[in-house]
Short mmCIF file of C-alpha atoms in Angstrom, two decimals:
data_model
loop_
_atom_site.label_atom_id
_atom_site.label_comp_id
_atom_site.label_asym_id
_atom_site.label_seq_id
_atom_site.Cartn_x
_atom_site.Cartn_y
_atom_site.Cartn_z
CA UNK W 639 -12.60 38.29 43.24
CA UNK W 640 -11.61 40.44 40.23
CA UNK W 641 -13.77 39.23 37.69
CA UNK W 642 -11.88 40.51 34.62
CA UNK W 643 -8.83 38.73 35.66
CA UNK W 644 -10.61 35.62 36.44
CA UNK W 645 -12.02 35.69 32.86
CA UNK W 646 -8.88 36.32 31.42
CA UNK W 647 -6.87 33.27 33.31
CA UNK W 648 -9.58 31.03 32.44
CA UNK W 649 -8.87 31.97 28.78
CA UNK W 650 -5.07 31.46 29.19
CA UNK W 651 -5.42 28.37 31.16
CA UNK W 652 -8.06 27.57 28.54
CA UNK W 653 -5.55 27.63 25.34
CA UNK W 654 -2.30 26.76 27.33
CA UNK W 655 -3.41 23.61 28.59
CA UNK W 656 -4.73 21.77 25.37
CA UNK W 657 -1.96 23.47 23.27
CA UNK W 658 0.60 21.78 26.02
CA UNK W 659 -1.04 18.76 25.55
CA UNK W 660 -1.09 18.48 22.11
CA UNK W 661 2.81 19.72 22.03
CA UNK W 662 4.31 16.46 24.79
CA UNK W 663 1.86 14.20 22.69
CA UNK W 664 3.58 15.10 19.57
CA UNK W 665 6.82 15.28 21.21
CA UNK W 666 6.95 12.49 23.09
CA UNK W 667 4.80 9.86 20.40
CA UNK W 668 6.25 7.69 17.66
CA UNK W 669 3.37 7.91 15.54
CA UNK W 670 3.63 9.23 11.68
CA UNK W 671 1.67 12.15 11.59
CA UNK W 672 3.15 14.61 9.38
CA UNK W 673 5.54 14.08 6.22
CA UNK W 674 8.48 15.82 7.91
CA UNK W 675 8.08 12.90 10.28
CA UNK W 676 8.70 10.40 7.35
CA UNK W 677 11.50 13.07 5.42
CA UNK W 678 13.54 12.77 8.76
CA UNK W 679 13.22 9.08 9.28
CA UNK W 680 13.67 7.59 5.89
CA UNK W 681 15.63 8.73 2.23
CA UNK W 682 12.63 6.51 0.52
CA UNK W 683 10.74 8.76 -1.91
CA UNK W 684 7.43 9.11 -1.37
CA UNK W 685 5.31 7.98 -4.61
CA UNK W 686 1.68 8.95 -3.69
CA UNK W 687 -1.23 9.07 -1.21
CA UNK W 688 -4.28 7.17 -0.52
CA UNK W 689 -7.80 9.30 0.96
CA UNK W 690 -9.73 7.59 3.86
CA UNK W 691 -12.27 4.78 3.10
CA UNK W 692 -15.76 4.82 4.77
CA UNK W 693 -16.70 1.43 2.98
CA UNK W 694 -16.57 -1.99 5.02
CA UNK W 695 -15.26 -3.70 2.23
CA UNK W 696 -11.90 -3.48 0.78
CA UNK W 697 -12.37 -3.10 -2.76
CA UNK W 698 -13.61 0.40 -3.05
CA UNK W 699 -13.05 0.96 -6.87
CA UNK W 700 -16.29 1.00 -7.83
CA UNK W 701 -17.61 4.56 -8.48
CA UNK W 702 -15.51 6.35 -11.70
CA UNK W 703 -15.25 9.89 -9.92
CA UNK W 704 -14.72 9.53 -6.29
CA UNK W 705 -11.57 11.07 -4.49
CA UNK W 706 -10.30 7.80 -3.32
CA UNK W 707 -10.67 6.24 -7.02
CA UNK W 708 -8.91 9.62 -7.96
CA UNK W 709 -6.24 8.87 -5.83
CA UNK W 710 -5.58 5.41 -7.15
CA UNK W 711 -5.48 6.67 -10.73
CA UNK W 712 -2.85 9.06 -9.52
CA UNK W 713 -0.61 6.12 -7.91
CA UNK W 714 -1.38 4.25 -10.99
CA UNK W 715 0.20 7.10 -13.20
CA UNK W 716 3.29 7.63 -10.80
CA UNK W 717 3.87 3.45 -11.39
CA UNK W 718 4.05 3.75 -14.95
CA UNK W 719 6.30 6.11 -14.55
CA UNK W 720 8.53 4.01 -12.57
CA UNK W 721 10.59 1.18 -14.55
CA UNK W 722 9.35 3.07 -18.16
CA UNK W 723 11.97 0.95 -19.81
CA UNK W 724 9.73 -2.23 -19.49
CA UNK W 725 6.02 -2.78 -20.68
CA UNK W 726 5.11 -5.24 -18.46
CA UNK W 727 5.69 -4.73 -14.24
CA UNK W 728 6.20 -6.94 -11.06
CA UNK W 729 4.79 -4.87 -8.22
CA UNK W 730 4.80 -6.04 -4.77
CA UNK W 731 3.35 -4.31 -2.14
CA UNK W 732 3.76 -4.69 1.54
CA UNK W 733 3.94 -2.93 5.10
CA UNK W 734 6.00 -3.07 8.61
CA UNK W 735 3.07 -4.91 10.32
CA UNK W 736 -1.11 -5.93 9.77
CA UNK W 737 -3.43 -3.05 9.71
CA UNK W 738 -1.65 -0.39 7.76
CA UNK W 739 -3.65 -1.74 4.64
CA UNK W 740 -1.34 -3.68 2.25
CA UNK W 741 -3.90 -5.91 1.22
CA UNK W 742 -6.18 -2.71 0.20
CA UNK W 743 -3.92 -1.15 -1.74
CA UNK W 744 -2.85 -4.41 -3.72
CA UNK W 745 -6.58 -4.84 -4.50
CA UNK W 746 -7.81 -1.65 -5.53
CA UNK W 747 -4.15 -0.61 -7.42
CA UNK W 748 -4.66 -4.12 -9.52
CA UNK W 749 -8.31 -3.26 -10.14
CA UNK W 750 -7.91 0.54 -11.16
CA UNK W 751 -4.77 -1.13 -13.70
CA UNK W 752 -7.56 -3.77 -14.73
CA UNK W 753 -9.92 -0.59 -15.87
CA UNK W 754 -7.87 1.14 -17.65
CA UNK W 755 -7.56 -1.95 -19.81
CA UNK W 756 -4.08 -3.92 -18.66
CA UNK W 757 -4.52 -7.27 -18.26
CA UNK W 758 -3.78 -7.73 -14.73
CA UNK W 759 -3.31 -10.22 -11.99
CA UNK W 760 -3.36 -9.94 -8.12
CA UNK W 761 -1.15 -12.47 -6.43
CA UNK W 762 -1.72 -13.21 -2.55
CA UNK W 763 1.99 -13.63 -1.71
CA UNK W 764 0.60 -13.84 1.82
CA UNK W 765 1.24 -17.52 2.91
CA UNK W 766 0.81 -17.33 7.05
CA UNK W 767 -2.08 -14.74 6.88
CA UNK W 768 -3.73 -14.71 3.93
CA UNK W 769 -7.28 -12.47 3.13
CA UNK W 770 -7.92 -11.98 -0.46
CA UNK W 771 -9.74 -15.07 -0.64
CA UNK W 772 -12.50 -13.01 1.80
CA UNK W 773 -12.99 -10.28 -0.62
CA UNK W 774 -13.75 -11.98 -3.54
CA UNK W 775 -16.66 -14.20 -3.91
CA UNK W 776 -16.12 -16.54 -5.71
CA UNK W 777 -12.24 -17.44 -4.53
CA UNK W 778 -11.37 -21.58 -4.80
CA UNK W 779 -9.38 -23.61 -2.34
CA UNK W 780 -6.66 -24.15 -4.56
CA UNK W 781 -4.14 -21.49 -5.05
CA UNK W 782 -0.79 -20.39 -4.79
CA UNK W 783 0.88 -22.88 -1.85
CA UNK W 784 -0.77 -25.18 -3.64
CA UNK W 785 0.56 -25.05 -6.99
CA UNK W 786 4.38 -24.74 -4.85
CA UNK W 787 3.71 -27.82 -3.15
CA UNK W 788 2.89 -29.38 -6.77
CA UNK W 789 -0.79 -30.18 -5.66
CA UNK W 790 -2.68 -27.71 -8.37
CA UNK W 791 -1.34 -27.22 -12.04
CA UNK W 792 -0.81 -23.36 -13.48
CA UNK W 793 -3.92 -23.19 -14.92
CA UNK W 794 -5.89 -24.22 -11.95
CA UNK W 795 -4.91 -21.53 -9.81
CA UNK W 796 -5.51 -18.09 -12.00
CA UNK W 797 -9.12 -17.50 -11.17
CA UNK W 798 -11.26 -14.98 -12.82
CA UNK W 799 -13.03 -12.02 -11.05
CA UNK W 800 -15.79 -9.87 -12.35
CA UNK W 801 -13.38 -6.94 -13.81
CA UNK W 802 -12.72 -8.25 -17.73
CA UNK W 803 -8.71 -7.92 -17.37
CA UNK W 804 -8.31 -9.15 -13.51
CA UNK W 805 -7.45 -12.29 -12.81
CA UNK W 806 -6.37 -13.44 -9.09
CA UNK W 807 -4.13 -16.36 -7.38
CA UNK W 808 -4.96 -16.42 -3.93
CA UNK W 809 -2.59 -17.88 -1.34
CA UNK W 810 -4.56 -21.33 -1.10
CA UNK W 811 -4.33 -23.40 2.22
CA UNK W 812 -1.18 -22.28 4.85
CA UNK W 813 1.60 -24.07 4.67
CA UNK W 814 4.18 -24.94 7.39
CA UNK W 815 7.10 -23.68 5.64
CA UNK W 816 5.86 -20.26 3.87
CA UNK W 817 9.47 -18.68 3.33
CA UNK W 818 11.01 -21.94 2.01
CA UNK W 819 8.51 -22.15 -0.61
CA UNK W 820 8.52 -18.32 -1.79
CA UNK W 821 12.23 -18.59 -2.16
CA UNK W 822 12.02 -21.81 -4.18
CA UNK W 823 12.81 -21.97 -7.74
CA UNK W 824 9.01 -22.73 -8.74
CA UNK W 825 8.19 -19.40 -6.87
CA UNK W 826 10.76 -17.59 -8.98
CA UNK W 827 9.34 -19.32 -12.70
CA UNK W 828 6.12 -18.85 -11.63
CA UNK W 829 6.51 -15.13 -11.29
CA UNK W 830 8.61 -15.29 -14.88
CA UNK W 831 5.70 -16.93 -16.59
CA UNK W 832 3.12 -14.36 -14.99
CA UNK W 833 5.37 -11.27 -16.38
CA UNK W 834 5.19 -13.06 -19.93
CA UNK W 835 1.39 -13.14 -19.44
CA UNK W 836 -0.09 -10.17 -18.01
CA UNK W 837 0.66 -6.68 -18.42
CA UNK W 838 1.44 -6.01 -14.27
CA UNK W 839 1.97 -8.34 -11.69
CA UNK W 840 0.32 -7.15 -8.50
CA UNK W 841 1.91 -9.54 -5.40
CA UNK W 842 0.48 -8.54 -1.95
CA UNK W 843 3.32 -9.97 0.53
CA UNK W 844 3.56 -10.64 4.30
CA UNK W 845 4.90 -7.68 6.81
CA UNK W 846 8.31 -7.47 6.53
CA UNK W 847 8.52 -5.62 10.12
CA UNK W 848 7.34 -9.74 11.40
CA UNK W 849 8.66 -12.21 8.53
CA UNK W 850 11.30 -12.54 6.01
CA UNK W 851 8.84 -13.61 3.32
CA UNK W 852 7.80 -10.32 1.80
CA UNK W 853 11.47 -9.67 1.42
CA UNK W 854 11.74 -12.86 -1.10
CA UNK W 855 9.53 -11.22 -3.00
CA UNK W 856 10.35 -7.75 -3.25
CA UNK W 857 13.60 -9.13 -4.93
CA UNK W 858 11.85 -10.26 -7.94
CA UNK W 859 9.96 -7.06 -8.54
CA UNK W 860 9.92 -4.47 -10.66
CA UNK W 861 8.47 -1.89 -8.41
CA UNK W 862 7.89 -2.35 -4.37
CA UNK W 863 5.57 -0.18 -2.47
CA UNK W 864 5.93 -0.11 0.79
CA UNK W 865 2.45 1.19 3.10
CA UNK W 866 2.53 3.79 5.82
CA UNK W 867 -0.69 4.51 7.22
CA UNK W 868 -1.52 8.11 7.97
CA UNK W 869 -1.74 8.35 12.13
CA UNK W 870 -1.43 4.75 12.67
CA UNK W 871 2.66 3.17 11.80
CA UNK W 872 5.48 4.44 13.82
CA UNK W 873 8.62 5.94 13.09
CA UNK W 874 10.56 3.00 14.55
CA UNK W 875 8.78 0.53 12.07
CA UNK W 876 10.56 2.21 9.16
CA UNK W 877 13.67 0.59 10.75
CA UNK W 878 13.55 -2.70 9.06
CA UNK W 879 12.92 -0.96 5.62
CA UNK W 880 15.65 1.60 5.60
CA UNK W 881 17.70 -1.10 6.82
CA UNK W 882 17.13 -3.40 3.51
CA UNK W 883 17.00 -0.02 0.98
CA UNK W 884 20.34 1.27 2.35
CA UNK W 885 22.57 -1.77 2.35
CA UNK W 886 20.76 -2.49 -1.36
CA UNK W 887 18.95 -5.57 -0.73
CA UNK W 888 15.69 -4.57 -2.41
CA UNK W 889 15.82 -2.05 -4.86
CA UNK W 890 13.15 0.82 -6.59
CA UNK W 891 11.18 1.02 -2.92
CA UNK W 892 8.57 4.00 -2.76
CA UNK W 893 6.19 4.53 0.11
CA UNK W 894 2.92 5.08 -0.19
CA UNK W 895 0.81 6.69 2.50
CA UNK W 896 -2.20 5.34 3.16
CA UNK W 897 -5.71 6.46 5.46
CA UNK W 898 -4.80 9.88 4.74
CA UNK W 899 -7.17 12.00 6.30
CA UNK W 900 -7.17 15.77 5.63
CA UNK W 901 -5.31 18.41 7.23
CA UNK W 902 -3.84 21.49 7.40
CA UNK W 903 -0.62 20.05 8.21
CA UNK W 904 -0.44 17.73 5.41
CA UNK W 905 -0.55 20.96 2.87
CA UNK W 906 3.10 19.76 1.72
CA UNK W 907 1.99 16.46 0.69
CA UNK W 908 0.53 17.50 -2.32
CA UNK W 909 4.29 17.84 -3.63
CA UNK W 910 4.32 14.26 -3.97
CA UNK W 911 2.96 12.67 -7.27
CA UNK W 912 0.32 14.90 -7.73
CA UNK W 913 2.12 17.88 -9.71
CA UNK W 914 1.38 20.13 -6.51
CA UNK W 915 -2.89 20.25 -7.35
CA UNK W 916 -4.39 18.20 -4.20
CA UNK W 917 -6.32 15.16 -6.27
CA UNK W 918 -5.26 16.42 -10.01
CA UNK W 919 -8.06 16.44 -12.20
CA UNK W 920 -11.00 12.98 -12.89
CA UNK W 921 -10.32 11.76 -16.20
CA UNK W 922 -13.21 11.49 -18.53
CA UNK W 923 -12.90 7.58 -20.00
CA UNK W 924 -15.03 5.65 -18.57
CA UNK W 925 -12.47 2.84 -18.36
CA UNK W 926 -10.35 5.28 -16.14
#
């Protein structure tokens, strides 16, 4: 055997076969992992990014100078952008389907608003699954179904959490008939009464990719976010959501991508919200 050509074969083979893996996977998969694959399937704007958690827990707001606190701030800024005509926002925030971290977002955005001073409150719109109750402590029974069904008065539902300017309703007990109560009237004056009260309204909703619900809501809001999550939601789940933006049924939609882990290939992202300098800069306040 001719050792030089062996060696060089194995070197070919070696690079060809990966790279032509890598190339049908890409080709042939649905999965979101560049922007270009959101710029081709979608005219939504994209408002900001989210960096990759390590933390178990889903409020990760706790250190003032971290990257994914930085990040937060920065989606924070782009939102106050958003709807400048009015001092006080509705924001909802939801997904296609679980798992691309709707209820994360909705958490951490509220508390990061809640630092910088706004008087805040996070609303778990999420009747048929809800989970905010898990990640706060002390979280009662009684919350929002039950205040729609008329078992729980206004008061009794806003619940206090250990940020100064957050408050939280959670979803309180499932109900049999989620989207009939979220498009009832109370739903609607409850939300009007909130707005006169707090200086943003964070609502985390169901997926709309499953459920109408989320829908209801985003048609009160200010502001909707909608959550993509970096090498995880498909191309085909933006269906549903280009569907409602294009024939007008929800208006002011920006995506936010979320889990993003860095690449090379994400270089262009920076484009988005974050004046082309990666993170930006850490603000000195300590309330920011």
């Amino acid at each position: 055997p001719k050792k030089k050509l062996s060696y060089l074969l194995a070197i070919i083979f070696g690079f060809m076969i990966p790279v032509t893996v890598m190339f049908l996977r890409n080709f042939f998969s649905d999965t979101i992992y560049t922007p270009s694959d959101i710029k081709k399937a979608t005219r939504i704007p994209i408002l900001g990014l989210i960096g990759h958690s390590e933390k178990s827990s889903n409020m990760v707001i706790t250190a003032t100078k971290s990257v994914i606190a930085e990040s937060f701030r920065a989606l924070r800024t782009n939102l106050q952008y958003l709807s400048a005509s009015k001092n006080k926002k509705i924001i909802t925030i939801t997904s296609s389907v679980g798992g691309e971290g709707k209820t994360f977002t909705a958490m951490n955005l509220a508390a990061i608003f809640a630092l910088a001073g706004h008087k805040t409150i996070l609303v778990g719109g999420d009747l048929r699954k809800p989970r905010l109750h898990e990640d706060f402590k002390n979280a009662k029974g009684k919350g929002l179904s039950s205040y729609l069904i008329s078992k729980a008065k206004f008061s009794e539902i806003i619940q206090k959490t250990d940020m100064e300017s957050l408050d939280l309703i959670t979803a309180g007990p499932i109900p049999p008939n989620p989207a009939e109560l979220l498009d009832s009237e109370k739903m609607k004056g409850l939300i009007k009464d909130l707005n006169k009260k707090y200086d943003y309204v964070i609502i985390d909703t169901p997926p709309i990719g499953l459920v109408t619900d989320g829908v209801i809501l985003m048609q009160n809001a200010d502001i909707n976010l909608y959550i993509i999550r970096h090498n995880y939601s498909t191309v085909k789940s933006l269906n549903i959501i280009n569907s409602l933006y294009n024939d007008k049924q929800v208006q002011n939609v920006h995506i936010v991508i979320n889990d993003f882990q860095l690449s090379s290939s994400y270089g262009d992202i920076y484009g988005y919200g974050y004046g082309g300098h990666g993170y930006g800069y850490y603000e000195e306040e300590e309330d920011n």
